[in-house]
XYZ file of C-alpha atoms in Angstrom:
146
model
C -5.568 16.741 -13.333
C -7.245 13.654 -14.750
C -9.931 12.060 -12.565
C -10.461 8.310 -12.419
C -13.626 6.563 -11.376
C -12.961 3.597 -9.100
C -15.664 1.205 -7.972
C -15.324 0.495 -4.245
C -17.110 -1.953 -1.964
C -16.970 -1.588 1.830
C -17.187 -4.716 3.986
C -19.893 -2.970 6.031
C -20.923 0.547 7.004
C -18.801 0.660 10.189
C -15.548 1.294 8.325
C -14.879 4.957 7.633
C -15.188 5.843 3.966
C -12.039 6.633 2.026
C -11.396 10.292 1.415
C -8.863 12.261 -0.531
C -7.084 14.898 1.556
C -6.797 17.631 -1.048
C -3.608 19.661 -1.025
C -1.847 17.471 1.558
C -0.831 14.459 -0.518
C -2.070 12.359 -3.385
C -1.853 9.235 -1.214
C -5.103 8.010 0.367
C -5.159 6.578 3.901
C -6.510 3.093 4.561
C -7.915 2.072 7.941
C -8.005 -1.137 9.904
C -11.355 -2.882 9.568
C -11.085 -4.494 13.009
C -9.087 -4.414 16.234
C -5.854 -6.381 15.746
C -3.605 -7.198 18.698
C 0.071 -7.958 18.070
C 2.672 -9.470 20.343
C 6.303 -8.665 19.601
C 7.530 -10.890 16.773
C 4.062 -11.708 15.387
C 3.033 -11.444 11.759
C -0.598 -10.751 10.869
C -2.700 -9.494 8.009
C -4.659 -6.375 8.939
C -7.985 -6.310 7.085
C -8.746 -2.958 5.481
C -12.461 -3.517 4.830
C -12.417 -2.472 1.177
C -12.418 -4.106 -2.237
C -12.019 -2.118 -5.445
C -12.197 -2.453 -9.188
C -9.275 -0.468 -10.538
C -9.443 1.021 -14.026
C -7.839 -0.857 -16.927
C -4.092 -0.213 -17.025
C -3.737 0.821 -13.360
C -2.510 -0.758 -10.130
C -2.535 0.298 -6.472
C 0.648 0.678 -4.421
C 0.081 0.128 -0.674
C 2.682 1.302 1.855
C 2.749 2.144 5.581
C 1.952 5.679 6.682
C 5.013 7.591 7.855
C 3.796 7.325 11.469
C 2.936 3.605 11.437
C 6.271 2.422 12.808
C 6.492 5.211 15.392
C 2.929 4.713 16.652
C 2.671 0.919 16.499
C 6.125 -0.595 15.947
C 4.779 -2.311 12.825
C 6.661 -2.941 9.598
C 4.948 -3.926 6.349
C 6.456 -7.284 5.430
C 6.256 -6.884 1.663
C 7.528 -3.279 1.951
C 5.102 -2.203 -0.765
C 2.020 -4.116 -1.752
C 0.930 -4.061 -5.373
C -2.735 -4.703 -6.121
C -3.369 -5.195 -9.819
C -6.581 -4.651 -11.727
C -7.412 -8.376 -11.783
C -7.915 -8.394 -7.983
C -11.404 -6.957 -8.290
C -13.999 -9.501 -7.169
C -16.605 -9.192 -4.433
C -14.417 -11.152 -2.011
C -11.058 -9.623 -3.018
C -10.680 -7.654 0.220
C -7.573 -5.571 0.732
C -5.158 -6.401 3.584
C -1.794 -5.109 4.719
C 0.756 -7.662 6.032
C 2.493 -6.420 9.195
C 5.255 -7.614 11.523
C 5.359 -6.313 15.111
C 8.625 -5.154 16.663
C 6.793 -4.591 19.973
C 3.404 -5.393 21.507
C 0.673 -3.142 20.137
C -3.011 -2.907 19.315
C -4.394 -1.471 16.101
C -7.969 -0.316 16.675
C -10.776 -0.431 14.148
C -10.654 2.640 11.897
C -7.056 3.515 12.848
C -5.230 4.841 9.790
C -2.562 2.187 9.282
C -1.378 2.424 5.673
C -1.893 4.394 2.481
C -2.217 3.809 -1.232
C -2.046 5.521 -4.556
C -3.106 4.487 -8.035
C -0.351 4.175 -10.649
C -0.263 3.496 -14.361
C 1.032 0.047 -15.197
C 4.578 -0.064 -16.509
C 4.709 -0.006 -20.324
C 5.874 -3.133 -22.129
C 9.660 -3.246 -22.121
C 11.912 -4.781 -24.755
C 15.455 -5.484 -23.541
C 18.249 -5.036 -26.078
C 21.428 -6.863 -25.066
C 24.719 -5.000 -25.593
C 28.365 -5.606 -24.663
C 28.968 -2.015 -23.508
C 26.629 0.689 -22.219
C 28.960 3.447 -23.517
C 28.620 5.623 -20.400
C 31.162 6.430 -17.671
C 30.893 4.253 -14.547
C 30.002 5.915 -11.232
C 32.097 3.512 -9.183
C 29.674 0.690 -8.461
C 27.046 0.040 -5.803
C 27.274 2.354 -2.777
C 29.882 4.578 -4.400
C 28.393 8.012 -3.601
C 29.824 8.099 -0.065
C 28.362 8.987 3.323
C 27.961 12.766 3.180
Protein backbone atom coordinates (compact mmCIF):
# COMPACT_ATOMS: atom_id res chain seq x y z
CA UNK A 1 0.00 0.00 0.00
CA UNK A 2 1.23 3.47 -0.90
CA UNK A 3 2.07 5.76 2.02
CA UNK A 4 1.43 9.49 1.92
CA UNK A 5 3.16 12.09 4.02
CA UNK A 6 0.74 14.69 5.38
CA UNK A 7 1.86 17.77 7.28
CA UNK A 8 -0.33 18.29 10.35
CA UNK A 9 -0.53 21.13 12.86
CA UNK A 10 -2.29 20.69 16.21
CA UNK A 11 -3.95 23.71 17.83
CA UNK A 12 -2.12 22.82 21.06
CA UNK A 13 -0.75 19.76 22.82
CA UNK A 14 -3.97 18.97 24.73
CA UNK A 15 -5.70 17.42 21.71
CA UNK A 16 -4.95 13.74 21.26
CA UNK A 17 -2.77 13.03 18.25
CA UNK A 18 -4.32 11.37 15.23
CA UNK A 19 -3.59 7.69 14.87
CA UNK A 20 -4.31 5.08 12.27
CA UNK A 21 -6.06 2.01 13.66
CA UNK A 22 -4.36 -0.65 11.57
CA UNK A 23 -6.52 -3.54 10.43
CA UNK A 24 -9.79 -2.01 11.67
CA UNK A 25 -10.51 0.59 9.00
CA UNK A 26 -8.72 3.00 6.74
CA UNK A 27 -10.75 5.89 8.18
CA UNK A 28 -9.05 8.00 10.87
CA UNK A 29 -11.02 9.34 13.85
CA UNK A 30 -11.12 13.06 14.60
CA UNK A 31 -11.77 14.41 18.09
CA UNK A 32 -13.46 17.47 19.47
CA UNK A 33 -10.95 20.14 20.44
CA UNK A 34 -13.19 21.55 23.17
CA UNK A 35 -16.34 20.83 25.16
CA UNK A 36 -19.39 21.75 23.05
CA UNK A 37 -22.87 21.82 24.58
CA UNK A 38 -25.89 21.45 22.30
CA UNK A 39 -29.55 22.09 22.98
CA UNK A 40 -32.06 20.25 20.82
CA UNK A 41 -32.40 22.04 17.48
CA UNK A 42 -29.05 23.88 17.68
CA UNK A 43 -26.45 23.98 14.95
CA UNK A 44 -22.78 24.42 15.85
CA UNK A 45 -19.34 23.88 14.40
CA UNK A 46 -17.27 21.48 16.48
CA UNK A 47 -13.59 22.44 16.31
CA UNK A 48 -11.30 19.49 15.64
CA UNK A 49 -8.01 21.14 16.64
CA UNK A 50 -6.08 20.18 13.51
CA UNK A 51 -4.96 21.79 10.27
CA UNK A 52 -3.28 19.81 7.49
CA UNK A 53 -1.50 20.24 4.20
CA UNK A 54 -2.82 17.49 1.96
CA UNK A 55 -0.67 16.17 -0.87
CA UNK A 56 -1.20 17.52 -4.40
CA UNK A 57 -4.15 15.79 -6.06
CA UNK A 58 -5.85 14.65 -2.83
CA UNK A 59 -8.80 15.74 -0.70
CA UNK A 60 -10.18 14.69 2.69
CA UNK A 61 -13.71 13.35 3.15
CA UNK A 62 -15.10 13.99 6.66
CA UNK A 63 -18.14 12.06 7.91
CA UNK A 64 -19.68 11.19 11.29
CA UNK A 65 -18.56 8.03 13.06
CA UNK A 66 -21.16 5.28 12.99
CA UNK A 67 -21.87 5.85 16.71
CA UNK A 68 -22.13 9.66 16.59
CA UNK A 69 -25.91 9.77 16.19
CA UNK A 70 -26.52 7.01 18.73
CA UNK A 71 -24.22 8.53 21.37
CA UNK A 72 -24.96 12.23 20.87
CA UNK A 73 -28.04 12.65 18.66
CA UNK A 74 -25.93 14.73 16.27
CA UNK A 75 -26.22 14.82 12.49
CA UNK A 76 -23.54 16.31 10.24
CA UNK A 77 -25.31 19.08 8.34
CA UNK A 78 -23.30 18.81 5.13
CA UNK A 79 -23.53 14.98 5.27
CA UNK A 80 -19.94 14.72 4.07
CA UNK A 81 -17.40 17.48 4.32
CA UNK A 82 -14.79 17.80 1.59
CA UNK A 83 -11.53 19.52 2.46
CA UNK A 84 -9.42 20.23 -0.60
CA UNK A 85 -5.68 20.69 -0.81
CA UNK A 86 -5.96 24.50 -0.96
CA UNK A 87 -7.29 24.61 2.64
CA UNK A 88 -3.81 24.29 4.09
CA UNK A 89 -2.82 27.47 5.91
CA UNK A 90 -1.79 27.92 9.53
CA UNK A 91 -5.28 29.10 10.47
CA UNK A 92 -7.25 26.66 8.28
CA UNK A 93 -8.52 24.62 11.24
CA UNK A 94 -10.82 21.70 10.58
CA UNK A 95 -14.39 21.73 11.94
CA UNK A 96 -17.41 19.48 11.62
CA UNK A 97 -20.86 21.13 11.34
CA UNK A 98 -23.45 19.38 13.54
CA UNK A 99 -27.18 19.67 14.24
CA UNK A 100 -28.56 18.35 17.54
CA UNK A 101 -31.72 16.24 17.62
CA UNK A 102 -31.54 16.21 21.44
CA UNK A 103 -29.60 17.96 24.20
CA UNK A 104 -26.05 16.65 24.47
CA UNK A 105 -22.49 17.54 25.40
CA UNK A 106 -19.45 16.62 23.34
CA UNK A 107 -16.38 16.58 25.57
CA UNK A 108 -12.88 17.56 24.56
CA UNK A 109 -11.11 14.63 22.89
CA UNK A 110 -14.36 12.70 22.25
CA UNK A 111 -14.13 10.94 18.89
CA UNK A 112 -16.88 12.68 16.93
CA UNK A 113 -16.16 12.15 13.23
CA UNK A 114 -13.72 10.47 10.87
CA UNK A 115 -11.90 11.17 7.64
CA UNK A 116 -10.05 9.53 4.83
CA UNK A 117 -7.84 10.89 2.08
CA UNK A 118 -9.05 10.40 -1.50
CA UNK A 119 -7.61 11.07 -4.92
CA UNK A 120 -9.25 13.99 -6.67
CA UNK A 121 -11.68 13.05 -9.41
CA UNK A 122 -10.02 13.01 -12.85
CA UNK A 123 -11.03 15.67 -15.36
CA UNK A 124 -14.27 14.65 -17.04
CA UNK A 125 -15.38 15.48 -20.57
CA UNK A 126 -19.12 15.07 -21.15
CA UNK A 127 -20.20 13.85 -24.58
CA UNK A 128 -23.85 14.63 -25.32
CA UNK A 129 -25.88 11.87 -27.01
CA UNK A 130 -29.56 11.35 -27.87
CA UNK A 131 -29.63 7.73 -26.66
CA UNK A 132 -27.51 5.83 -24.14
CA UNK A 133 -28.13 2.52 -25.98
CA UNK A 134 -28.69 0.50 -22.78
CA UNK A 135 -31.87 -1.06 -21.38
CA UNK A 136 -33.67 1.05 -18.76
CA UNK A 137 -33.99 -0.32 -15.22
CA UNK A 138 -37.35 1.32 -14.63
CA UNK A 139 -36.40 4.73 -13.27
CA UNK A 140 -35.58 6.10 -9.83
CA UNK A 141 -36.53 3.78 -6.95
CA UNK A 142 -37.39 0.90 -9.26
CA UNK A 143 -35.56 -1.94 -7.47
CA UNK A 144 -38.37 -2.50 -4.95
CA UNK A 145 -38.45 -2.96 -1.18
CA UNK A 146 -37.02 -6.44 -0.66
